[in-house]
Amino acid sequence: MIRKGIWWVLGAALVLLLPGRWALDALLLEEDTGLYRDNGQWSFILLGAFVVVGLALLLLCRLDKKAPVLWSPRSLPVSGVLAILAGAMVLYSSVLSVVQLSRGELDTSSASLAGEQPLLTALTSVLGLLAALSIMVWGGSLLNRGTLFQDHPIAGLFPPVWGCLELAAMFVNSAAEASVQENFYSVLPFGLCVLFLFGQSSYFSSVGGPVSRRRMYQYGAPFVLLGLGGSLPPLVCLAMGIPAAETDSLPFLGMLLLFSLYALSVLWSLRREESRSRLHPVSVRLSSTADLDRVVMEWRQKQITRKDTPTGESPAGKSE
């Protein structure tokens, strides 16, 4: 019941808050100064609404005591395509950062958000290249069976580690240059994105057990709300000719939008899997890797028994 409430709250918030932020930028933003005509009153009210709903989603996900379901490798084509696009955007941002660093053209408005920290920029760019390749290969794996992180768990570490360095660079620059509102719509969603990537790597690699699935919901649902709220309205305004964001931030906004849509598609796919698992439940509370291996072996044995049993004959009748 709580899981359904999470989706209702998230859906209602997206329907109400996304048009609200677009209207705020389209109607109250002054093109000359970049300030709001009402001195930012409605802006902070909308920001407060995002905070309240995000905390509500986080709390609902923590209160959800439903036993998680094991990851059953299968194809997720929509999530795979979005992952490939998100990885391509990370690759573009990292390559752009490397080119600017080699030419000495980096400044605080760099698309990679690495700013004037050359060492941090270099580390972030190198790890960004590895993370981009990992995300794109993972997307290709989701188009097939989604077993990359199970076969090669180390591949799942590159995206969250890169995200931590990118987040550190954002803190360095945003604290000095950006306003409170810009920090909220960029740093906070990206921080939730990093936590979601950690949970994803742990869950899809079967290293963290089904508990990591709950962490994906716990950080993924608020990230979808804040990520779409921080990226989609500014991009729509820019497409309409309204200067709601700087053009240098387009790579980051595009990356944030694609990661948000990817997280939304993954969580929705897991929701459908949970609905099907009610007929053949394999969800239990696991306390160790041995328990995880035992449950996986039992589930596989059930699948083999079901295939070997003729239609209309029960496994017990066959053994007799």
PDB file of N, CA, C and O in Angstrom, residues 25-86:
ATOM      1  N   ASP A  25       9.544  30.684 -14.407  1.00  0.00           N
ATOM      2  CA  ASP A  25      10.619  31.195 -15.257  1.00  0.00           C
ATOM      3  C   ASP A  25      10.083  31.936 -16.474  1.00  0.00           C
ATOM      4  O   ASP A  25      10.689  32.912 -16.941  1.00  0.00           O
ATOM      5  N   ALA A  26       8.950  31.487 -16.999  1.00  0.00           N
ATOM      6  CA  ALA A  26       8.424  32.080 -18.220  1.00  0.00           C
ATOM      7  C   ALA A  26       7.728  33.420 -17.961  1.00  0.00           C
ATOM      8  O   ALA A  26       7.774  34.317 -18.820  1.00  0.00           O
ATOM      9  N   LEU A  27       7.111  33.600 -16.790  1.00  0.00           N
ATOM     10  CA  LEU A  27       6.286  34.779 -16.548  1.00  0.00           C
ATOM     11  C   LEU A  27       6.940  35.804 -15.628  1.00  0.00           C
ATOM     12  O   LEU A  27       6.676  37.008 -15.766  1.00  0.00           O
ATOM     13  N   LEU A  28       7.754  35.360 -14.691  1.00  0.00           N
ATOM     14  CA  LEU A  28       8.281  36.281 -13.687  1.00  0.00           C
ATOM     15  C   LEU A  28       9.775  36.574 -13.828  1.00  0.00           C
ATOM     16  O   LEU A  28      10.298  37.413 -13.099  1.00  0.00           O
ATOM     17  N   LEU A  29      10.446  35.902 -14.758  1.00  0.00           N
ATOM     18  CA  LEU A  29      11.882  36.115 -14.894  1.00  0.00           C
ATOM     19  C   LEU A  29      12.166  37.282 -15.828  1.00  0.00           C
ATOM     20  O   LEU A  29      11.642  37.356 -16.938  1.00  0.00           O
ATOM     21  N   GLU A  30      12.985  38.244 -15.365  1.00  0.00           N
ATOM     22  CA  GLU A  30      13.381  39.387 -16.183  1.00  0.00           C
ATOM     23  C   GLU A  30      14.591  39.011 -17.035  1.00  0.00           C
ATOM     24  O   GLU A  30      15.603  38.532 -16.518  1.00  0.00           O
ATOM     25  N   GLU A  31      14.481  39.216 -18.330  1.00  0.00           N
ATOM     26  CA  GLU A  31      15.552  38.821 -19.235  1.00  0.00           C
ATOM     27  C   GLU A  31      16.812  39.659 -19.046  1.00  0.00           C
ATOM     28  O   GLU A  31      17.929  39.188 -19.239  1.00  0.00           O
ATOM     29  N   ASP A  32      16.653  40.925 -18.668  1.00  0.00           N
ATOM     30  CA  ASP A  32      17.816  41.814 -18.555  1.00  0.00           C
ATOM     31  C   ASP A  32      18.674  41.483 -17.343  1.00  0.00           C
ATOM     32  O   ASP A  32      19.906  41.407 -17.433  1.00  0.00           O
ATOM     33  N   THR A  33      18.038  41.292 -16.204  1.00  0.00           N
ATOM     34  CA  THR A  33      18.777  41.093 -14.950  1.00  0.00           C
ATOM     35  C   THR A  33      18.876  39.632 -14.535  1.00  0.00           C
ATOM     36  O   THR A  33      19.747  39.278 -13.729  1.00  0.00           O
ATOM     37  N   GLY A  34      17.985  38.801 -15.046  1.00  0.00           N
ATOM     38  CA  GLY A  34      17.966  37.407 -14.618  1.00  0.00           C
ATOM     39  C   GLY A  34      17.345  37.210 -13.257  1.00  0.00           C
ATOM     40  O   GLY A  34      17.463  36.128 -12.665  1.00  0.00           O
ATOM     41  N   LEU A  35      16.662  38.238 -12.723  1.00  0.00           N
ATOM     42  CA  LEU A  35      16.009  38.173 -11.421  1.00  0.00           C
ATOM     43  C   LEU A  35      14.498  38.073 -11.605  1.00  0.00           C
ATOM     44  O   LEU A  35      13.956  38.389 -12.664  1.00  0.00           O
ATOM     45  N   TYR A  36      13.816  37.643 -10.550  1.00  0.00           N
ATOM     46  CA  TYR A  36      12.362  37.539 -10.601  1.00  0.00           C
ATOM     47  C   TYR A  36      11.720  38.860 -10.201  1.00  0.00           C
ATOM     48  O   TYR A  36      12.218  39.591  -9.331  1.00  0.00           O
ATOM     49  N   ARG A  37      10.599  39.163 -10.826  1.00  0.00           N
ATOM     50  CA  ARG A  37       9.920  40.434 -10.586  1.00  0.00           C
ATOM     51  C   ARG A  37       9.326  40.540  -9.187  1.00  0.00           C
ATOM     52  O   ARG A  37       9.086  41.638  -8.691  1.00  0.00           O
ATOM     53  N   ASP A  38       9.056  39.413  -8.551  1.00  0.00           N
ATOM     54  CA  ASP A  38       8.461  39.420  -7.210  1.00  0.00           C
ATOM     55  C   ASP A  38       9.510  39.259  -6.117  1.00  0.00           C
ATOM     56  O   ASP A  38       9.182  38.845  -4.997  1.00  0.00           O
ATOM     57  N   ASN A  39      10.783  39.539  -6.447  1.00  0.00           N
ATOM     58  CA  ASN A  39      11.897  39.417  -5.504  1.00  0.00           C
ATOM     59  C   ASN A  39      12.107  37.974  -5.029  1.00  0.00           C
ATOM     60  O   ASN A  39      12.644  37.745  -3.938  1.00  0.00           O
ATOM     61  N   GLY A  40      11.669  37.026  -5.828  1.00  0.00           N
ATOM     62  CA  GLY A  40      11.930  35.623  -5.522  1.00  0.00           C
ATOM     63  C   GLY A  40      10.990  34.984  -4.528  1.00  0.00           C
ATOM     64  O   GLY A  40      11.273  33.882  -4.038  1.00  0.00           O
ATOM     65  N   GLN A  41       9.855  35.630  -4.218  1.00  0.00           N
ATOM     66  CA  GLN A  41       8.942  35.065  -3.222  1.00  0.00           C
ATOM     67  C   GLN A  41       8.339  33.738  -3.699  1.00  0.00           C
ATOM     68  O   GLN A  41       8.383  32.734  -2.991  1.00  0.00           O
ATOM     69  N   TRP A  42       7.763  33.747  -4.913  1.00  0.00           N
ATOM     70  CA  TRP A  42       7.171  32.527  -5.439  1.00  0.00           C
ATOM     71  C   TRP A  42       8.237  31.473  -5.708  1.00  0.00           C
ATOM     72  O   TRP A  42       7.970  30.272  -5.630  1.00  0.00           O
ATOM     73  N   SER A  43       9.437  31.919  -6.005  1.00  0.00           N
ATOM     74  CA  SER A  43      10.523  30.978  -6.242  1.00  0.00           C
ATOM     75  C   SER A  43      10.833  30.171  -4.991  1.00  0.00           C
ATOM     76  O   SER A  43      10.990  28.943  -5.053  1.00  0.00           O
ATOM     77  N   PHE A  44      10.899  30.835  -3.840  1.00  0.00           N
ATOM     78  CA  PHE A  44      11.197  30.127  -2.601  1.00  0.00           C
ATOM     79  C   PHE A  44      10.005  29.298  -2.133  1.00  0.00           C
ATOM     80  O   PHE A  44      10.181  28.258  -1.488  1.00  0.00           O
ATOM     81  N   ILE A  45       8.793  29.738  -2.438  1.00  0.00           N
ATOM     82  CA  ILE A  45       7.619  28.920  -2.114  1.00  0.00           C
ATOM     83  C   ILE A  45       7.651  27.618  -2.907  1.00  0.00           C
ATOM     84  O   ILE A  45       7.408  26.524  -2.369  1.00  0.00           O
ATOM     85  N   LEU A  46       7.965  27.721  -4.193  1.00  0.00           N
ATOM     86  CA  LEU A  46       8.053  26.519  -5.029  1.00  0.00           C
ATOM     87  C   LEU A  46       9.203  25.634  -4.577  1.00  0.00           C
ATOM     88  O   LEU A  46       9.075  24.398  -4.556  1.00  0.00           O
ATOM     89  N   LEU A  47      10.318  26.242  -4.216  1.00  0.00           N
ATOM     90  CA  LEU A  47      11.450  25.473  -3.711  1.00  0.00           C
ATOM     91  C   LEU A  47      11.065  24.721  -2.441  1.00  0.00           C
ATOM     92  O   LEU A  47      11.424  23.551  -2.268  1.00  0.00           O
ATOM     93  N   GLY A  48      10.323  25.390  -1.562  1.00  0.00           N
ATOM     94  CA  GLY A  48       9.860  24.720  -0.345  1.00  0.00           C
ATOM     95  C   GLY A  48       8.941  23.550  -0.642  1.00  0.00           C
ATOM     96  O   GLY A  48       8.980  22.522   0.038  1.00  0.00           O
ATOM     97  N   ALA A  49       8.089  23.693  -1.662  1.00  0.00           N
ATOM     98  CA  ALA A  49       7.207  22.588  -2.050  1.00  0.00           C
ATOM     99  C   ALA A  49       8.015  21.388  -2.534  1.00  0.00           C
ATOM    100  O   ALA A  49       7.703  20.236  -2.195  1.00  0.00           O
ATOM    101  N   PHE A  50       9.072  21.638  -3.315  1.00  0.00           N
ATOM    102  CA  PHE A  50       9.933  20.540  -3.762  1.00  0.00           C
ATOM    103  C   PHE A  50      10.579  19.853  -2.560  1.00  0.00           C
ATOM    104  O   PHE A  50      10.684  18.612  -2.527  1.00  0.00           O
ATOM    105  N   VAL A  51      11.015  20.634  -1.577  1.00  0.00           N
ATOM    106  CA  VAL A  51      11.671  20.051  -0.398  1.00  0.00           C
ATOM    107  C   VAL A  51      10.686  19.180   0.385  1.00  0.00           C
ATOM    108  O   VAL A  51      11.008  18.052   0.784  1.00  0.00           O
ATOM    109  N   VAL A  52       9.480  19.690   0.602  1.00  0.00           N
ATOM    110  CA  VAL A  52       8.488  18.944   1.380  1.00  0.00           C
ATOM    111  C   VAL A  52       8.125  17.630   0.696  1.00  0.00           C
ATOM    112  O   VAL A  52       8.098  16.568   1.332  1.00  0.00           O
ATOM    113  N   VAL A  53       7.863  17.684  -0.601  1.00  0.00           N
ATOM    114  CA  VAL A  53       7.483  16.466  -1.319  1.00  0.00           C
ATOM    115  C   VAL A  53       8.660  15.496  -1.387  1.00  0.00           C
ATOM    116  O   VAL A  53       8.490  14.275  -1.244  1.00  0.00           O
ATOM    117  N   GLY A  54       9.878  16.014  -1.602  1.00  0.00           N
ATOM    118  CA  GLY A  54      11.043  15.142  -1.634  1.00  0.00           C
ATOM    119  C   GLY A  54      11.263  14.428  -0.308  1.00  0.00           C
ATOM    120  O   GLY A  54      11.547  13.226  -0.281  1.00  0.00           O
ATOM    121  N   LEU A  55      11.113  15.152   0.799  1.00  0.00           N
ATOM    122  CA  LEU A  55      11.242  14.520   2.114  1.00  0.00           C
ATOM    123  C   LEU A  55      10.127  13.515   2.361  1.00  0.00           C
ATOM    124  O   LEU A  55      10.349  12.466   2.986  1.00  0.00           O
ATOM    125  N   ALA A  56       8.924  13.820   1.875  1.00  0.00           N
ATOM    126  CA  ALA A  56       7.808  12.881   2.023  1.00  0.00           C
ATOM    127  C   ALA A  56       8.090  11.578   1.274  1.00  0.00           C
ATOM    128  O   ALA A  56       7.835  10.481   1.790  1.00  0.00           O
ATOM    129  N   LEU A  57       8.614  11.694   0.062  1.00  0.00           N
ATOM    130  CA  LEU A  57       8.958  10.494  -0.692  1.00  0.00           C
ATOM    131  C   LEU A  57      10.055   9.691   0.005  1.00  0.00           C
ATOM    132  O   LEU A  57      10.002   8.454   0.071  1.00  0.00           O
ATOM    133  N   LEU A  58      11.057  10.399   0.536  1.00  0.00           N
ATOM    134  CA  LEU A  58      12.140   9.721   1.247  1.00  0.00           C
ATOM    135  C   LEU A  58      11.607   8.980   2.470  1.00  0.00           C
ATOM    136  O   LEU A  58      11.983   7.826   2.734  1.00  0.00           O
ATOM    137  N   LEU A  59      10.699   9.617   3.208  1.00  0.00           N
ATOM    138  CA  LEU A  59      10.139   8.998   4.408  1.00  0.00           C
ATOM    139  C   LEU A  59       9.256   7.805   4.059  1.00  0.00           C
ATOM    140  O   LEU A  59       9.314   6.758   4.720  1.00  0.00           O
ATOM    141  N   LEU A  60       8.437   7.948   3.014  1.00  0.00           N
ATOM    142  CA  LEU A  60       7.577   6.838   2.614  1.00  0.00           C
ATOM    143  C   LEU A  60       8.397   5.622   2.185  1.00  0.00           C
ATOM    144  O   LEU A  60       8.039   4.477   2.489  1.00  0.00           O
ATOM    145  N   CYS A  61       9.483   5.872   1.475  1.00  0.00           N
ATOM    146  CA  CYS A  61      10.329   4.753   1.048  1.00  0.00           C
ATOM    147  C   CYS A  61      10.999   4.072   2.234  1.00  0.00           C
ATOM    148  O   CYS A  61      11.184   2.845   2.239  1.00  0.00           O
ATOM    149  N   ARG A  62      11.357   4.826   3.265  1.00  0.00           N
ATOM    150  CA  ARG A  62      11.967   4.234   4.458  1.00  0.00           C
ATOM    151  C   ARG A  62      10.940   3.455   5.271  1.00  0.00           C
ATOM    152  O   ARG A  62      11.266   2.453   5.912  1.00  0.00           O
ATOM    153  N   LEU A  63       9.688   3.911   5.262  1.00  0.00           N
ATOM    154  CA  LEU A  63       8.643   3.230   6.022  1.00  0.00           C
ATOM    155  C   LEU A  63       8.120   1.991   5.308  1.00  0.00           C
ATOM    156  O   LEU A  63       7.417   1.179   5.919  1.00  0.00           O
ATOM    157  N   ASP A  64       8.435   1.838   4.040  1.00  0.00           N
ATOM    158  CA  ASP A  64       7.957   0.689   3.286  1.00  0.00           C
ATOM    159  C   ASP A  64       8.717  -0.555   3.738  1.00  0.00           C
ATOM    160  O   ASP A  64       9.903  -0.708   3.455  1.00  0.00           O
ATOM    161  N   LYS A  65       8.046  -1.446   4.434  1.00  0.00           N
ATOM    162  CA  LYS A  65       8.670  -2.668   4.972  1.00  0.00           C
ATOM    163  C   LYS A  65       8.424  -3.886   4.092  1.00  0.00           C
ATOM    164  O   LYS A  65       8.687  -5.007   4.504  1.00  0.00           O
ATOM    165  N   LYS A  66       7.910  -3.661   2.895  1.00  0.00           N
ATOM    166  CA  LYS A  66       7.661  -4.778   1.999  1.00  0.00           C
ATOM    167  C   LYS A  66       8.977  -5.452   1.626  1.00  0.00           C
ATOM    168  O   LYS A  66       9.960  -4.794   1.301  1.00  0.00           O
ATOM    169  N   ALA A  67       8.989  -6.779   1.694  1.00  0.00           N
ATOM    170  CA  ALA A  67      10.219  -7.525   1.400  1.00  0.00           C
ATOM    171  C   ALA A  67      10.641  -7.298  -0.037  1.00  0.00           C
ATOM    172  O   ALA A  67       9.840  -7.447  -0.953  1.00  0.00           O
ATOM    173  N   PRO A  68      11.891  -6.919  -0.276  1.00  0.00           N
ATOM    174  CA  PRO A  68      12.357  -6.662  -1.639  1.00  0.00           C
ATOM    175  C   PRO A  68      12.379  -7.930  -2.481  1.00  0.00           C
ATOM    176  O   PRO A  68      12.415  -9.045  -1.961  1.00  0.00           O
ATOM    177  N   VAL A  69      12.381  -7.746  -3.775  1.00  0.00           N
ATOM    178  CA  VAL A  69      12.393  -8.855  -4.728  1.00  0.00           C
ATOM    179  C   VAL A  69      13.786  -8.945  -5.342  1.00  0.00           C
ATOM    180  O   VAL A  69      14.419  -7.938  -5.639  1.00  0.00           O
ATOM    181  N   LEU A  70      14.260 -10.158  -5.532  1.00  0.00           N
ATOM    182  CA  LEU A  70      15.561 -10.359  -6.161  1.00  0.00           C
ATOM    183  C   LEU A  70      15.525  -9.915  -7.613  1.00  0.00           C
ATOM    184  O   LEU A  70      14.497  -9.991  -8.280  1.00  0.00           O
ATOM    185  N   TRP A  71      16.671  -9.450  -8.098  1.00  0.00           N
ATOM    186  CA  TRP A  71      16.769  -9.056  -9.504  1.00  0.00           C
ATOM    187  C   TRP A  71      16.813 -10.297 -10.378  1.00  0.00           C
ATOM    188  O   TRP A  71      17.684 -11.153 -10.259  1.00  0.00           O
ATOM    189  N   SER A  72      15.849 -10.393 -11.265  1.00  0.00           N
ATOM    190  CA  SER A  72      15.797 -11.480 -12.232  1.00  0.00           C
ATOM    191  C   SER A  72      16.233 -10.924 -13.582  1.00  0.00           C
ATOM    192  O   SER A  72      15.521 -10.091 -14.163  1.00  0.00           O
ATOM    193  N   PRO A  73      17.413 -11.303 -14.087  1.00  0.00           N
ATOM    194  CA  PRO A  73      17.925 -10.707 -15.331  1.00  0.00           C
ATOM    195  C   PRO A  73      16.928 -10.815 -16.479  1.00  0.00           C
ATOM    196  O   PRO A  73      16.411 -11.891 -16.779  1.00  0.00           O
ATOM    197  N   ARG A  74      16.667  -9.698 -17.092  1.00  0.00           N
ATOM    198  CA  ARG A  74      15.752  -9.638 -18.229  1.00  0.00           C
ATOM    199  C   ARG A  74      16.006  -8.344 -18.983  1.00  0.00           C
ATOM    200  O   ARG A  74      16.763  -7.489 -18.533  1.00  0.00           O
ATOM    201  N   SER A  75      15.367  -8.199 -20.109  1.00  0.00           N
ATOM    202  CA  SER A  75      15.577  -7.036 -20.964  1.00  0.00           C
ATOM    203  C   SER A  75      14.715  -5.868 -20.497  1.00  0.00           C
ATOM    204  O   SER A  75      13.530  -6.024 -20.215  1.00  0.00           O
ATOM    205  N   LEU A  76      15.343  -4.676 -20.413  1.00  0.00           N
ATOM    206  CA  LEU A  76      14.636  -3.417 -20.121  1.00  0.00           C
ATOM    207  C   LEU A  76      15.001  -2.440 -21.241  1.00  0.00           C
ATOM    208  O   LEU A  76      15.910  -1.615 -21.083  1.00  0.00           O
ATOM    209  N   PRO A  77      14.317  -2.507 -22.382  1.00  0.00           N
ATOM    210  CA  PRO A  77      14.755  -1.727 -23.551  1.00  0.00           C
ATOM    211  C   PRO A  77      14.696  -0.223 -23.343  1.00  0.00           C
ATOM    212  O   PRO A  77      15.600   0.499 -23.761  1.00  0.00           O
ATOM    213  N   VAL A  78      13.632   0.278 -22.710  1.00  0.00           N
ATOM    214  CA  VAL A  78      13.523   1.730 -22.505  1.00  0.00           C
ATOM    215  C   VAL A  78      14.647   2.221 -21.595  1.00  0.00           C
ATOM    216  O   VAL A  78      15.319   3.224 -21.883  1.00  0.00           O
ATOM    217  N   SER A  79      14.865   1.521 -20.496  1.00  0.00           N
ATOM    218  CA  SER A  79      15.949   1.898 -19.579  1.00  0.00           C
ATOM    219  C   SER A  79      17.306   1.790 -20.262  1.00  0.00           C
ATOM    220  O   SER A  79      18.200   2.613 -20.027  1.00  0.00           O
ATOM    221  N   GLY A  80      17.473   0.773 -21.122  1.00  0.00           N
ATOM    222  CA  GLY A  80      18.736   0.622 -21.828  1.00  0.00           C
ATOM    223  C   GLY A  80      19.027   1.781 -22.755  1.00  0.00           C
ATOM    224  O   GLY A  80      20.150   2.302 -22.795  1.00  0.00           O
ATOM    225  N   VAL A  81      18.024   2.221 -23.509  1.00  0.00           N
ATOM    226  CA  VAL A  81      18.219   3.351 -24.425  1.00  0.00           C
ATOM    227  C   VAL A  81      18.538   4.626 -23.643  1.00  0.00           C
ATOM    228  O   VAL A  81      19.446   5.393 -24.013  1.00  0.00           O
ATOM    229  N   LEU A  82      17.820   4.871 -22.552  1.00  0.00           N
ATOM    230  CA  LEU A  82      18.074   6.067 -21.747  1.00  0.00           C
ATOM    231  C   LEU A  82      19.457   6.019 -21.107  1.00  0.00           C
ATOM    232  O   LEU A  82      20.131   7.056 -20.986  1.00  0.00           O
ATOM    233  N   ALA A  83      19.898   4.838 -20.685  1.00  0.00           N
ATOM    234  CA  ALA A  83      21.239   4.715 -20.110  1.00  0.00           C
ATOM    235  C   ALA A  83      22.305   5.017 -21.153  1.00  0.00           C
ATOM    236  O   ALA A  83      23.306   5.690 -20.855  1.00  0.00           O
ATOM    237  N   ILE A  84      22.116   4.540 -22.365  1.00  0.00           N
ATOM    238  CA  ILE A  84      23.088   4.824 -23.428  1.00  0.00           C
ATOM    239  C   ILE A  84      23.143   6.319 -23.711  1.00  0.00           C
ATOM    240  O   ILE A  84      24.232   6.905 -23.874  1.00  0.00           O
ATOM    241  N   LEU A  85      21.998   6.973 -23.771  1.00  0.00           N
ATOM    242  CA  LEU A  85      21.972   8.418 -24.015  1.00  0.00           C
ATOM    243  C   LEU A  85      22.615   9.191 -22.863  1.00  0.00           C
ATOM    244  O   LEU A  85      23.360  10.156 -23.091  1.00  0.00           O
ATOM    245  N   ALA A  86      22.325   8.781 -21.622  1.00  0.00           N
ATOM    246  CA  ALA A  86      22.940   9.446 -20.472  1.00  0.00           C
ATOM    247  C   ALA A  86      24.456   9.259 -20.482  1.00  0.00           C
ATOM    248  O   ALA A  86      25.216  10.201 -20.199  1.00  0.00           O
TER     249      ALA A  86
END
